[in-house]
Coordinates of C-alpha atoms in Angstrom, one line a residue:
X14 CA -104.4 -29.8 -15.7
X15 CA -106.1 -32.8 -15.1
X16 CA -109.1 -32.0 -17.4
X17 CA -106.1 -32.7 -20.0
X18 CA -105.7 -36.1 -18.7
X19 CA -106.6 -39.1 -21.3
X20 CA -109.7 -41.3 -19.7
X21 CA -109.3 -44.6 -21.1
X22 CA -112.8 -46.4 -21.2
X23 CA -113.4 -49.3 -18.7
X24 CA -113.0 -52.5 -20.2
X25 CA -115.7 -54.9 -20.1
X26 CA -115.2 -58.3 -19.1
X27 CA -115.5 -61.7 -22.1
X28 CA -118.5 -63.4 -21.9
X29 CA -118.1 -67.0 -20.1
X30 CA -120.0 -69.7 -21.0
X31 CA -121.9 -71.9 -18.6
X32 CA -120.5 -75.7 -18.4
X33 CA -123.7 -76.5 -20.6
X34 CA -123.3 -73.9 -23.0
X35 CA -119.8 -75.5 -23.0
X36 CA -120.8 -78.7 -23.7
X37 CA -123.4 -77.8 -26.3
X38 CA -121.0 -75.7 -28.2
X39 CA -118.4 -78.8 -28.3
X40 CA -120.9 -81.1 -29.7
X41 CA -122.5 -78.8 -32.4
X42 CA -118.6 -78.1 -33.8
X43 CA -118.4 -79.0 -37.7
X44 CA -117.0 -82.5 -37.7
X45 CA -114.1 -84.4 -35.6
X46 CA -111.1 -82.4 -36.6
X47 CA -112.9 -78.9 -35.0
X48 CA -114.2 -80.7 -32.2
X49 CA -111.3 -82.0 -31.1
X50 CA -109.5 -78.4 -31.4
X51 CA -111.9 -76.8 -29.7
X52 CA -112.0 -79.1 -26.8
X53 CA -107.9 -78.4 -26.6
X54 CA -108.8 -74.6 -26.6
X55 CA -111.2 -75.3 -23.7
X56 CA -109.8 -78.5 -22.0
X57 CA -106.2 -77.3 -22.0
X58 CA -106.8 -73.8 -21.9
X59 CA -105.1 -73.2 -24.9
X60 CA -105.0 -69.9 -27.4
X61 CA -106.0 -70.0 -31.0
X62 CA -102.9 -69.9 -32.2
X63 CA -101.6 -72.4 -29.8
X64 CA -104.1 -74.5 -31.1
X65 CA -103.6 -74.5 -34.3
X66 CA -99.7 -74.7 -34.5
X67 CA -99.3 -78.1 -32.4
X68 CA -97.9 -81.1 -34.0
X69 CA -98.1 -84.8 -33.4
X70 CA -95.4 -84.9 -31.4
X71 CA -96.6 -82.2 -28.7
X72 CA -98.6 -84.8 -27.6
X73 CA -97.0 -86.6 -24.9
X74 CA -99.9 -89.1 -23.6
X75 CA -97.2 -90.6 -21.0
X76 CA -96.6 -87.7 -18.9
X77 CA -100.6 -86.4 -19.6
X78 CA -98.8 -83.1 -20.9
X79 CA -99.3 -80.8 -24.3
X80 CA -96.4 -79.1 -25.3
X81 CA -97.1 -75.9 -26.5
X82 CA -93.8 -74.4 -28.4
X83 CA -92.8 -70.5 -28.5
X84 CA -96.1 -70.1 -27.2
X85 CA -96.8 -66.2 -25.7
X86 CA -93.5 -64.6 -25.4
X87 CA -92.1 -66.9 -27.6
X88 CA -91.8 -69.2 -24.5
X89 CA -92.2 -73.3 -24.8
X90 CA -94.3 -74.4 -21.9
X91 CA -96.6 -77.4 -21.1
X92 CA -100.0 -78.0 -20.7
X93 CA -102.1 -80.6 -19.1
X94 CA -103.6 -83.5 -20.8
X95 CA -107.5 -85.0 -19.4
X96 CA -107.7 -88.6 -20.5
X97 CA -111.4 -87.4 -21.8
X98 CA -109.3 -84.9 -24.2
X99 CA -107.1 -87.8 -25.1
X100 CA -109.1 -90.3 -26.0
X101 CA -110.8 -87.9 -28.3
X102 CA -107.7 -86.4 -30.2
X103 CA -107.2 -90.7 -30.4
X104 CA -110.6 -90.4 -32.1
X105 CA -109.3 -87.7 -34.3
X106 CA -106.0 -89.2 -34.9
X107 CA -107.5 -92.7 -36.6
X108 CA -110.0 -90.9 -38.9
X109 CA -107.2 -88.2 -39.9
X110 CA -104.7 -91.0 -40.9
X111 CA -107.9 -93.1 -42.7
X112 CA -108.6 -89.5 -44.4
X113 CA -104.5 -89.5 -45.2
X114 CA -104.4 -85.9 -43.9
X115 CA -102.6 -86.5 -40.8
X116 CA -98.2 -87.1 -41.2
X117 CA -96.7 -89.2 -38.5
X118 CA -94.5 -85.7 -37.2
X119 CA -97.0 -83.5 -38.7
X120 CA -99.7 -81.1 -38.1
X121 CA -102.2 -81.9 -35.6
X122 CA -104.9 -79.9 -37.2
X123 CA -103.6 -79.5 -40.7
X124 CA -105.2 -76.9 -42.9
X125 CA -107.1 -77.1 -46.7
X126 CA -103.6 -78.0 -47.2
X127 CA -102.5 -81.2 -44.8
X128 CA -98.5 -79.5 -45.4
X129 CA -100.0 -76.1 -43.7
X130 CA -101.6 -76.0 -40.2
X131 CA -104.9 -74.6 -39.8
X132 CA -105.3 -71.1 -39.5
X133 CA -106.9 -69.1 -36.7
X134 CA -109.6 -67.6 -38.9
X135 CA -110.9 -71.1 -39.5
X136 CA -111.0 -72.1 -36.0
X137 CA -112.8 -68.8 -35.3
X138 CA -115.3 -69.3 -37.8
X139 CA -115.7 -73.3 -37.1
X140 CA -116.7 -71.6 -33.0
X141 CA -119.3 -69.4 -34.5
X142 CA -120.7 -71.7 -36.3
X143 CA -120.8 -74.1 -33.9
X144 CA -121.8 -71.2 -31.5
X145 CA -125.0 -70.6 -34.1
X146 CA -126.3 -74.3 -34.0
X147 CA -125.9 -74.8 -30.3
X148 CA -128.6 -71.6 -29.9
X149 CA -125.9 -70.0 -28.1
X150 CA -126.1 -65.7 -28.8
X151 CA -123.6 -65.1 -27.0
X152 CA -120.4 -63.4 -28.5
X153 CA -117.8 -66.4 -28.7
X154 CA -114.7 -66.6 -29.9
X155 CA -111.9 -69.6 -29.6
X156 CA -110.2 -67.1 -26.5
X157 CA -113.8 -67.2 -24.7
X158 CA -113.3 -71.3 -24.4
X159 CA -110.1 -70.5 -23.0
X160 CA -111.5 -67.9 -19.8
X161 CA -114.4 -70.2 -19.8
X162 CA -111.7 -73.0 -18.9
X163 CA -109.8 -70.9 -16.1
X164 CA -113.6 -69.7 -15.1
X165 CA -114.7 -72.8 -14.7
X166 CA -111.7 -73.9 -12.6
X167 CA -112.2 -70.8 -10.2
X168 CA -116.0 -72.2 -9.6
X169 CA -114.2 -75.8 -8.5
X170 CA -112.0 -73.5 -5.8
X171 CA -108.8 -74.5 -7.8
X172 CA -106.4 -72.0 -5.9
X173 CA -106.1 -68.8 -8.1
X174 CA -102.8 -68.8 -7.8
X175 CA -102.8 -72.4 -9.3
X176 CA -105.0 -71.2 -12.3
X177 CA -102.1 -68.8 -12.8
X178 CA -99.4 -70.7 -12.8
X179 CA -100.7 -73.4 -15.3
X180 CA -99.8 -72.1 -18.3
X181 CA -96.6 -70.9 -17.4
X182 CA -95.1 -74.4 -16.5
X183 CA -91.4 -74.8 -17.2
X184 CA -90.6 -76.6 -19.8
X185 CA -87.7 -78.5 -18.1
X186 CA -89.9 -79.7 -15.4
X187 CA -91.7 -81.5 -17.7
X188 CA -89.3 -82.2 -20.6
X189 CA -89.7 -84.8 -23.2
X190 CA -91.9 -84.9 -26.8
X191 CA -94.1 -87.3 -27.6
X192 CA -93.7 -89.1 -30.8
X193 CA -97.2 -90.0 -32.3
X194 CA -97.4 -93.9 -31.5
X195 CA -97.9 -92.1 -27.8
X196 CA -100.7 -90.6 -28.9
X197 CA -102.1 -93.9 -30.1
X198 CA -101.3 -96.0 -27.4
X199 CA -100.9 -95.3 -23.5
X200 CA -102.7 -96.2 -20.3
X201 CA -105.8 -94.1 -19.2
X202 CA -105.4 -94.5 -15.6
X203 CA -104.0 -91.1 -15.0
X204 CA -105.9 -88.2 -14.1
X205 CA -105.8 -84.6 -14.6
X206 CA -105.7 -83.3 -11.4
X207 CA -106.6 -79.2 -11.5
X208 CA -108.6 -78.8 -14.8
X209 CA -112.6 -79.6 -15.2
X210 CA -113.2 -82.4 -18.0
X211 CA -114.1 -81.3 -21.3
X212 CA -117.7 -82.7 -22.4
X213 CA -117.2 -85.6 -24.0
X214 CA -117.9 -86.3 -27.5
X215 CA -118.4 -88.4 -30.3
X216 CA -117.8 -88.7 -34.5

C-alpha cells in the first residue's frame, strides 16, 4: 500500500539576502516612514504584521526592547532594540509629528489613514519596490528581511539556540511600555548584544 501514500513536495528554502543586498534594499525603500519599517522587519526580526501593528508606546528606548503584542500565538513578547534602529525610528518620529500623522499613543506606521495602521500589502509592495530600485532580482518579501536577520546572525556564530529563543522572550522578564517621550529621548550607550546592526540610513 505504500504506492497509495501522499508525497508531499520538498520545500525549498526563502531566498536570503547578502548584508549588501541588505543594506541596498534599506536605502532604496520609498521614503522615511518604509525605511524605518523595514529596518524593524530586519533589525528586530520582526513579521509583517508585527510590523505594522506596533504603537508608540511599544517602543521602550530604556530597556533597548520592542514590544510586540499578541504577536504569533496571540502571545506578547519582546524584541531587541539596536541604537542604529533607534536613532532612526527617532528620525521617523520628528518628521511623522511635523507631517501631523503620528498621535502621541498611536500608530507607529499609520496607514493612508493616520487612525488605521498600515497594512501588510503596503509594506510588501513598499519591499518590492524598493527590491526593483536596488537591482536586486531576487524574490523578496517583508518575511525574507526577517530569515535574512536570523541568517545573518547564524554567520556571526550567535548560538542557534540563542537565535531561537529571541523572539520568544517572556514578556514578564522584560515588562514595562514605553510611552513615546522614550522614544524621543534616552541615552545611546547601550548596545544590542546578539543581533547584526541594520545599515544605517538617512531622510
Amino acid at each position: 500500500m505504500g504506492f497509495l501514500q501522499h508525497e508531499e513536495p520538498p520545500r525549498k528554502l526563502p531566498d536570503v539576502l547578502s548584508v549588501d543586498e541588505v543594506a541596498r534594499l534599506l536605502e532604496a525603500a520609498p521614503g522615511i516612514k518604509y525605511r524605518a519599517a523595514l529596518v524593524v522587519a530586519y533589525g528586530a526580526g520582526l513579521r509583517v504584521s508585527e510590523v505594522a501593528h506596533l504603537k508608540a508606546d511599544d517602543i521602550d528606548s530604556k530597556r533597548m526592547l520592542i514590544r510586540i503584542e499578541e504577536g504569533k500565538g496571540r502571545k506578547d513578547r519582546n524584541a531587541m532594540l539596536s541604537p542604529q534602529l533607534l536613532e532612526l525610528l527617532r528620525l521617523w518620529w520628528r518628521e511623522g509629528k511635523r507631517r501631523s500623522v503620528l498621535l502621541p499613543h498611536g500608530w507607529l506606521f499609520p496607514g493612508r489613514s493616520y487612525t488605521d495602521p498600515i497594512s501588510t500589502r503596503q509594506l510588501h509592495r513598499a519591499v518590492c519596490e524598493a527590491a526593483e530600485a536596488a537591482g536586486i532580482r531576487k524574490r523578496v518579501s517583508p518575511h525574507t528581511l526577517r530569515h535574512s536577520f536570523a541568517t545573518h546572525l547564524l554567520e556571526q556564530d550567535v548560538d542557534i539556540r540563542v537565535i531561537q529563543s529571541l523572539p520568544r522572550r517572556r514578556p514578564g522578564c522584560c515588562s514595562g511600555t514605553a510611552s513615546s517621550r522614550r522614544l524621543r529621548s534616552t541615552p545611546r550607550s547601550r548596545r544590542a548584544r546578539s543581533a547584526p546592526s541594520p545599515a544605517r540610513s538617512t531622510n
